[in-house]
Coordinates of C-alpha atoms in Angstrom, one line a residue:
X1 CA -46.4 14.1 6.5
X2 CA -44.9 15.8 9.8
X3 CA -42.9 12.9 11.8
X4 CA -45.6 13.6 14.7
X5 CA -48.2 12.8 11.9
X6 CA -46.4 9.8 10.6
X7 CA -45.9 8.7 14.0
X8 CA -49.8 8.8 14.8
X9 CA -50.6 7.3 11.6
X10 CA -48.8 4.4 12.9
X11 CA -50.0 3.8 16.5
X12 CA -53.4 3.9 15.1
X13 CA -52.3 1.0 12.2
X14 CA -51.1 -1.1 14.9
X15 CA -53.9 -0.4 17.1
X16 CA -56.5 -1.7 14.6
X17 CA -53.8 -4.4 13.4
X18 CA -53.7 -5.8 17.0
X19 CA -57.4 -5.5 17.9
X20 CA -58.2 -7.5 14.9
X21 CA -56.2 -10.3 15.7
X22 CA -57.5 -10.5 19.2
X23 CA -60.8 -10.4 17.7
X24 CA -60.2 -13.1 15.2
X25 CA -58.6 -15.4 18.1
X26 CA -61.4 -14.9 20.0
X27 CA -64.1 -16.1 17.3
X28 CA -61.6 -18.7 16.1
X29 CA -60.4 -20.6 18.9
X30 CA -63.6 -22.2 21.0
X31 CA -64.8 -23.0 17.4
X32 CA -61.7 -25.4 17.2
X33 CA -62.1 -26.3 20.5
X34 CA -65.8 -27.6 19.7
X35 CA -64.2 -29.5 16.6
X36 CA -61.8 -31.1 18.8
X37 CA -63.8 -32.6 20.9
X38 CA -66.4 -33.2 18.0
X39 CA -63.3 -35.5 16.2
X40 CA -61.8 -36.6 19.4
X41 CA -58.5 -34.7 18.9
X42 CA -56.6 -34.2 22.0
X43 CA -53.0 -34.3 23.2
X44 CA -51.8 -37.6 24.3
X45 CA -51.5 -37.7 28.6
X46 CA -48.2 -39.5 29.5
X47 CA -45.5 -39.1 32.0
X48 CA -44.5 -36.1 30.9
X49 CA -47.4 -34.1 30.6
X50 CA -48.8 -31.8 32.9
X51 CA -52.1 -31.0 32.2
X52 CA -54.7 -34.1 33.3
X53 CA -57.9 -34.8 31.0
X54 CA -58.5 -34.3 27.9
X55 CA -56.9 -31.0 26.3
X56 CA -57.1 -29.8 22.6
X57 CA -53.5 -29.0 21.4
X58 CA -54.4 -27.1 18.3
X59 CA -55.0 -23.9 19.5
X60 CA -51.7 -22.7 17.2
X61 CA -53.6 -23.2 14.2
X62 CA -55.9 -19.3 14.8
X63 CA -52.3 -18.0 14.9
X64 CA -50.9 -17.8 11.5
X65 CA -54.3 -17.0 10.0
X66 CA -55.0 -14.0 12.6
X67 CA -52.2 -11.9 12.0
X68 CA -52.0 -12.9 8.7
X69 CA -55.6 -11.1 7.8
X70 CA -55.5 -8.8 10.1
X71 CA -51.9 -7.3 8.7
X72 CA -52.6 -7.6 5.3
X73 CA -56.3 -6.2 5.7
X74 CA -55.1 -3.1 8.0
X75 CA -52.7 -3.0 4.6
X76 CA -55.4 -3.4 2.0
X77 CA -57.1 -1.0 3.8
X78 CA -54.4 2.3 3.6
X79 CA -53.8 1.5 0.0
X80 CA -57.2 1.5 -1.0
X81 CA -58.0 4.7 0.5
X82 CA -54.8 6.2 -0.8
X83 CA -52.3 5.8 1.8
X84 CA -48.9 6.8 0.6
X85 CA -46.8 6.3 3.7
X86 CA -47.9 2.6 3.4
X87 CA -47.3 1.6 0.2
X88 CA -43.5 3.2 1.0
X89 CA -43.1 0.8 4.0
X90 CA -45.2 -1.6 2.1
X91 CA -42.7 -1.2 -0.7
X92 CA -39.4 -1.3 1.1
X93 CA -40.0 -4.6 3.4
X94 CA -42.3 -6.7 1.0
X95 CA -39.7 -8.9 -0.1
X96 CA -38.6 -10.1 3.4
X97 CA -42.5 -10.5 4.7
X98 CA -43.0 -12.7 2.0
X99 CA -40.5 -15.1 2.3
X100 CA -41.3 -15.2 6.1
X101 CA -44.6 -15.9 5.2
X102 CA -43.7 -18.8 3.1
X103 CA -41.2 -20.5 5.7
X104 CA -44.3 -19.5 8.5
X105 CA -46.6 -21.8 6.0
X106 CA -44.3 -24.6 5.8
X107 CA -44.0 -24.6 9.3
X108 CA -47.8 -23.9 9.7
X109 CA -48.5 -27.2 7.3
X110 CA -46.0 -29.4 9.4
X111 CA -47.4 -28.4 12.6
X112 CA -50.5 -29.3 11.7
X113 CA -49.8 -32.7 10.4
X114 CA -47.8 -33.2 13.9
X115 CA -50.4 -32.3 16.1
X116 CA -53.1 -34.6 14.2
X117 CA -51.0 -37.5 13.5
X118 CA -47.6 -36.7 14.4
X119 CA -44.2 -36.0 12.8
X120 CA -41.0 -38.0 13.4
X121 CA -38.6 -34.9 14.8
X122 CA -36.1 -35.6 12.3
X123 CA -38.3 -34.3 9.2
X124 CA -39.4 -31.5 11.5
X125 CA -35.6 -30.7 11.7
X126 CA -35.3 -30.7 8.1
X127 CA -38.3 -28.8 7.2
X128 CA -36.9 -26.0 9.9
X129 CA -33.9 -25.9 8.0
X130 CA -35.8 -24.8 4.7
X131 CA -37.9 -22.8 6.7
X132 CA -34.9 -21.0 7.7
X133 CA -32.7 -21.3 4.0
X134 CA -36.3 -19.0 3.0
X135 CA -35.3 -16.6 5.8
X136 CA -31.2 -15.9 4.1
X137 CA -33.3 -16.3 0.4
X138 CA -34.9 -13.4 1.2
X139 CA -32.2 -11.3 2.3
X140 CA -32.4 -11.4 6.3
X141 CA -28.4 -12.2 7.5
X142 CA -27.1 -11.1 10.3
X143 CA -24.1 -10.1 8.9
X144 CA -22.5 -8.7 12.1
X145 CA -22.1 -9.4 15.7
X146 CA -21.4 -5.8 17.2
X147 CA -18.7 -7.2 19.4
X148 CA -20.4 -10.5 21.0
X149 CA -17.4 -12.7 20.9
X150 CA -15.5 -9.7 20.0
X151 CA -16.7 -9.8 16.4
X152 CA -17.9 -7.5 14.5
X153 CA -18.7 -7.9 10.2
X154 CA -18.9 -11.2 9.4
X155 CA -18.3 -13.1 5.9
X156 CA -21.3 -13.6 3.7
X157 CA -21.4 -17.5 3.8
X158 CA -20.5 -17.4 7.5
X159 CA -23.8 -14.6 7.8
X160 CA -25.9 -17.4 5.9
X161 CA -24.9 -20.3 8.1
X162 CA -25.3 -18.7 11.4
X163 CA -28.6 -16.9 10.3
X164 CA -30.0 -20.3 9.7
X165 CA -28.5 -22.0 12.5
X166 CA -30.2 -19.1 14.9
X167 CA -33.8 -19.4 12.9
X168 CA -33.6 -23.4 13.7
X169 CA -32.6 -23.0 17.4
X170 CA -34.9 -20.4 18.0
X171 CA -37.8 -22.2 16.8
X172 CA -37.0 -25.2 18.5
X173 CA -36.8 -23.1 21.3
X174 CA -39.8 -22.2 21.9
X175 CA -41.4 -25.1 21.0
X176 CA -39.6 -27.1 24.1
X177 CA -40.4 -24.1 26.4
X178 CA -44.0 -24.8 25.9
X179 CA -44.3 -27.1 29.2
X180 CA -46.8 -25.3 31.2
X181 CA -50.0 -23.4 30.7
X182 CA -48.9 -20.3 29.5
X183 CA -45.4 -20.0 29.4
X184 CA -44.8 -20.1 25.3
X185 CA -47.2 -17.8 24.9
X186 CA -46.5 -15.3 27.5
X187 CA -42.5 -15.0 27.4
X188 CA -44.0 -14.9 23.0
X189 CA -46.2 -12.3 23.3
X190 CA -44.2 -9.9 25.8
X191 CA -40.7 -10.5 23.1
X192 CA -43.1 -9.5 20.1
X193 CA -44.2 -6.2 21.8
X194 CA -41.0 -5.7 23.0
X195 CA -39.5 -5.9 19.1
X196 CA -42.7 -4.2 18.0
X197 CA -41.8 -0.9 20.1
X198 CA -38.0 -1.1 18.9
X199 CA -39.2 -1.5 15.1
X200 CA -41.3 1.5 15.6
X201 CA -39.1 4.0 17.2
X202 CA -36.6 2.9 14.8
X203 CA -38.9 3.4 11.7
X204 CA -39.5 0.0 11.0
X205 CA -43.0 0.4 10.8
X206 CA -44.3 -2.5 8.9
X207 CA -42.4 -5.0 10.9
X208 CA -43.4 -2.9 13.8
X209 CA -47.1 -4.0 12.7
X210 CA -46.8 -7.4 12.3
X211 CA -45.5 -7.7 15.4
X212 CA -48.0 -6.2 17.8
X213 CA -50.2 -8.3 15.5
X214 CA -48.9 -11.8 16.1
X215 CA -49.0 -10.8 19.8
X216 CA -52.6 -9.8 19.3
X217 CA -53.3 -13.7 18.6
X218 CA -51.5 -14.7 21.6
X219 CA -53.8 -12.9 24.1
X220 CA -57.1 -15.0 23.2
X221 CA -55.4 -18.3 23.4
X222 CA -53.5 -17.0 26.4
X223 CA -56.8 -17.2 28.4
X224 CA -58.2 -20.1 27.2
X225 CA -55.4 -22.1 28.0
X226 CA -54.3 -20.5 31.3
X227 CA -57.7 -19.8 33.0
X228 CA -59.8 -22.7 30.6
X229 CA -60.5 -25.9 32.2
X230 CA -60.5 -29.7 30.8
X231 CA -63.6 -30.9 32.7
X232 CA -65.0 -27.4 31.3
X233 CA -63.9 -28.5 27.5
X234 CA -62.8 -24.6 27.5
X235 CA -58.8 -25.2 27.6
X236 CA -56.6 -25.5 24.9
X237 CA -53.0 -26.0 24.6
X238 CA -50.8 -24.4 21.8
X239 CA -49.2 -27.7 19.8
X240 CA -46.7 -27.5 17.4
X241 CA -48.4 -25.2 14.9
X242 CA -48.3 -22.2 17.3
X243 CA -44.9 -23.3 18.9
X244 CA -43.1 -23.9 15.4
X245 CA -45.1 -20.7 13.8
X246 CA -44.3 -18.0 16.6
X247 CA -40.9 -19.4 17.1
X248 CA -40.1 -18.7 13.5
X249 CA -41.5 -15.4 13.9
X250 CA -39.7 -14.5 16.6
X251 CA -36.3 -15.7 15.3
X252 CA -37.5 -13.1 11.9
X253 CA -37.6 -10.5 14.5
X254 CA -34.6 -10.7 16.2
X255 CA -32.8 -11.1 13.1
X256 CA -34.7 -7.8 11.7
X257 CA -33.4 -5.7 14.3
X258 CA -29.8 -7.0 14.0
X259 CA -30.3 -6.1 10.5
X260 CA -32.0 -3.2 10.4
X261 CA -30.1 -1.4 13.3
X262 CA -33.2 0.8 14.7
X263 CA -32.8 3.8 16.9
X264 CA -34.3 3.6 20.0
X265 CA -35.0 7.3 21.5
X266 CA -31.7 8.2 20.1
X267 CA -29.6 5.9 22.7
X268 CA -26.9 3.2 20.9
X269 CA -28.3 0.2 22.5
X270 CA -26.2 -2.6 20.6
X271 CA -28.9 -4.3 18.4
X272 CA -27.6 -7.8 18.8
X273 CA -28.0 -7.4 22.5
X274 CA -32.0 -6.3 21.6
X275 CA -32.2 -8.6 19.5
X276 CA -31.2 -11.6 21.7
X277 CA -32.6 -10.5 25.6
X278 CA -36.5 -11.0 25.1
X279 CA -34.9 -14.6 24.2
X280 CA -32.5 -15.5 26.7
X281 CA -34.7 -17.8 29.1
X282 CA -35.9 -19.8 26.5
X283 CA -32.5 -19.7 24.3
X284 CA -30.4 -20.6 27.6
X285 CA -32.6 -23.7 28.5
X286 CA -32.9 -25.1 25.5
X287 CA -28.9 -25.0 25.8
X288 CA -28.9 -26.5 29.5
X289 CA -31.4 -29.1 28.5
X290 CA -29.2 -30.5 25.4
X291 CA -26.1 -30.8 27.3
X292 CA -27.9 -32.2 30.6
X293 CA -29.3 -34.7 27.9
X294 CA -25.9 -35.2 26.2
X295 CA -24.3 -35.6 29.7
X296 CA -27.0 -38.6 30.6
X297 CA -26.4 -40.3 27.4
X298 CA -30.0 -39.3 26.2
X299 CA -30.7 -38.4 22.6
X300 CA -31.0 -34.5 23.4
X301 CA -33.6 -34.3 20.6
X302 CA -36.1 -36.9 22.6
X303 CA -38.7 -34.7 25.1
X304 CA -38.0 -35.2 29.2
X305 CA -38.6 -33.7 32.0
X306 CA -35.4 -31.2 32.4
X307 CA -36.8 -27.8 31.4
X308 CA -36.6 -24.9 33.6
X309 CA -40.6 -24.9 35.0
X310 CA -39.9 -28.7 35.9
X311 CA -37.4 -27.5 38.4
X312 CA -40.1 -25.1 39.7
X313 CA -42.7 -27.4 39.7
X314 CA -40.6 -29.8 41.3
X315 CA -39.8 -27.0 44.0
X316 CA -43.5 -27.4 45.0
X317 CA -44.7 -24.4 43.0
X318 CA -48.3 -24.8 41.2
X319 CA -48.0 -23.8 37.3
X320 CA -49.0 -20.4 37.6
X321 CA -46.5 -19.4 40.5
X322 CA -43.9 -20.8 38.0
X323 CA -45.2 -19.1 34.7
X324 CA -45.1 -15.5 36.9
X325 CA -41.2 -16.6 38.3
X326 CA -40.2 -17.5 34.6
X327 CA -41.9 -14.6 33.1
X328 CA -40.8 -12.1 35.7
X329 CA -36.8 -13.8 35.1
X330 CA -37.2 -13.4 31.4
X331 CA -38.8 -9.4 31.9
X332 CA -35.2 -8.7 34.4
X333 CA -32.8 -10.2 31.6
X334 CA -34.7 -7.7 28.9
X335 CA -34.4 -4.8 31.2
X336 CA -30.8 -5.1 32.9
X337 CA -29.3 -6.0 29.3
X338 CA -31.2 -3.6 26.6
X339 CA -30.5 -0.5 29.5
X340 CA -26.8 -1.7 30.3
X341 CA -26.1 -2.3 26.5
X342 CA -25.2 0.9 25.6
X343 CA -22.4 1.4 28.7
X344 CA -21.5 -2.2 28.9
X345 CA -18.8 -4.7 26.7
X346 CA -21.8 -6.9 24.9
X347 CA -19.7 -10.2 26.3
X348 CA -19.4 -8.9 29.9
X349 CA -23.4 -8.4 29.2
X350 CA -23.3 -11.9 28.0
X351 CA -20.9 -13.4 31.0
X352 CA -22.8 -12.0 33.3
X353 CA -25.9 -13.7 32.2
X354 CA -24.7 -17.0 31.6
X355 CA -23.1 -16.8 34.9
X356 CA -26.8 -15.5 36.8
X357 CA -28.9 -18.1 34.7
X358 CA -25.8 -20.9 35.9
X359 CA -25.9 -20.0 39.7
X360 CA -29.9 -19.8 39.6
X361 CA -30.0 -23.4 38.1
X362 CA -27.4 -24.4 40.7
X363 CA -29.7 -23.5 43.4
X364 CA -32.7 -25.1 42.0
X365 CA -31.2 -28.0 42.0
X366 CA -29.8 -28.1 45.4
X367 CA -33.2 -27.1 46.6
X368 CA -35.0 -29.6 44.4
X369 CA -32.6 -32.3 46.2
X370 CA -33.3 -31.3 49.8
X371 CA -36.8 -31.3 49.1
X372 CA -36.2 -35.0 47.7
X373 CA -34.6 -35.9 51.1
X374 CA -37.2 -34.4 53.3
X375 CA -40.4 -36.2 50.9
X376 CA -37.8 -39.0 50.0
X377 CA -39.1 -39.4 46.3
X378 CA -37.4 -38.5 43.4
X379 CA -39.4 -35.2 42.0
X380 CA -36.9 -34.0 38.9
X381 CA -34.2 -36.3 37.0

């Protein structure tokens, strides 16, 4: 098959891959909606909360089972009707997908039991740590830094530590990010078509698949939980199933392309740096959150209100004027790092970064306080 060929025979895979999903999200979630508020399952309103009434938080759960069918059906499908290019991508990655699958349905089975009846965050911890032990089981390491800290090949227990360490922060990640009505879902589903377009100009077609899939669940439950309303009973919020699930995804991604090293229209982007951008708002305020925890005396594993979209919020922006800032933050980081990469030192990239996201925070802050003094109330601690 001509490379024009193959590269059509792809597109329309992941065409039909992702319109399946969105399909199956559609169908799946106001059917769990309905059996929410049939059972009286809804996510607890406190202090912390934004969202007022009562709000389903299971919405995750059409997630895993989406992309799941729809991948291994648009699969089924080409080697039924005699597709050889498949069952060579099917061949060659099989072993990884499957061990993701299996840490996905640990996480997926934990999620659950959290969002019904709740999970004390120290077994969620430990079950993230298997979750990610399946990850280096089946052969995902990233065994080299491509000159982030100026290192380059690492040592195979080092690669196995760190690649386990990264699965467990980035899952934890996103599932603190998830504050407001859209936000894990967006900055989600605009890293997994981000990775999907690197893994398919670099060949990696089945991973290239599964992720425009698992961004085909997001879309459905995107809308239901950004434009649905509580007095409605048409909103739904994400929970732990989605937030642990599509977290672990995305840390298999990243880790994929640091592994895999694709091309990308022939231009040496470093792969770490491609790897980590679609990540950085999340990844960076989960660090800023631990050590403003830390720096309190808080145990930085207990939920407050320091994330990045309570500083807008506090700022006297509604939710959606703070989803588009975040979003729009996150799309600048992708773009200035992934096109500098290739001219740039990766840890100027990475300075530079820190030092933007450190200045921005800075003047939240500062502009959070005078608002303070002008309302004299205390809107962010």
């Amino acid at each position: 098959m001509f490379a024009q060929d193959t590269m059509l025979y792809w597109i329309e895979n992941n065409l039909l891959a992702f319109m399946v999903s969105v399909m199956l999200g559609a169908l799946m979630i106001p059917k769990i909606i309905l059996i929410a508020f049939r059972r009286q399952l809804f996510d607890e309103v406190n202090e912390r909360k934004i969202h007022r009434g009562a709000v389903p938080r299971l919405g995750g759960i059409s997630f895993f089972p989406g992309y799941l069918f729809s991948v291994a059906l648009v699969v089924a499908l080409n080697l039924r009707f005699g597709g050889e290019v498949m069952a060579e991508a099917v061949e060659s990655n099989i072993v990884q997908v499957y061990f993701l699958f299996c840490a996905i349905i640990i996480l997926y089975l934990v999620g659950i039991a959290d969002d019904l009846v709740g999970v004390r965050y120290k077994a969620k911890f430990v079950v993230q740590i298997v979750a990610a032990a399946l990850i280096v089981g089946g052969g995902m390491s990233i065994t080299d830094f491509y000159g982030i800290l100026w290192l380059h090949e690492l040592p195979v227990w080092l690669s196995w530590v760190f690649t386990a360490f990264m699965v467990v922060f980035v899952v934890n990640a996103i599932n603190l990010i998830d504050g407001i009505d859209g936000l894990a879902s967006g900055l989600s589903g605009i890293a997994l078509v981000f990775y999907s377009m690197v893994f398919f100009e670099g060949g990696s077609y089945l991973y290239s698949m599964l992720a425009i899939a698992s961004a085909g669940t997001l879309v459905p439950f995107f809308y239901y939980n950004v434009f649905g309303k509580a007095k409605k009973r048409n909103k739904i919020l994400m929970g732990d199933t989605g937030a642990l699930t599509t977290g672990m995804l995305l840390a298999f991604c990243g880790i994929a392309i640091i592994c895999t090293k694709p091309g990308f229209q022939e231009v040496c982007y470093n792969p770490a740096i491609v790897a980590l951008s679609p990540l950085i708002v999340p990844c960076f305020d989960v660090c800023r959150v631990y050590f403003h925890r830390v720096k309190r005396g808080r145990n930085p594993f207990l939920p407050d209100k320091a994330h990045i979209h309570h500083k807008f919020l506090a700022l006297g922006m509604n939710q959606t004027w703070a989803l588009l800032t975040i979003i729009a933050v996150s799309l600048a980081f992708t773009g200035v790092n992934v096109l500098l990469s290739p001219f740039t030192d990766p840890n100027l990239l990475l300075m530079g970064d820190v030092v933007v996201w450190t200045i921005g925070n800075v003047f939240l802050t500062r502009a959070i306080r005078a608002r303070e003094t002008r309302l004299n109330q205390t809107l962010y601690q």
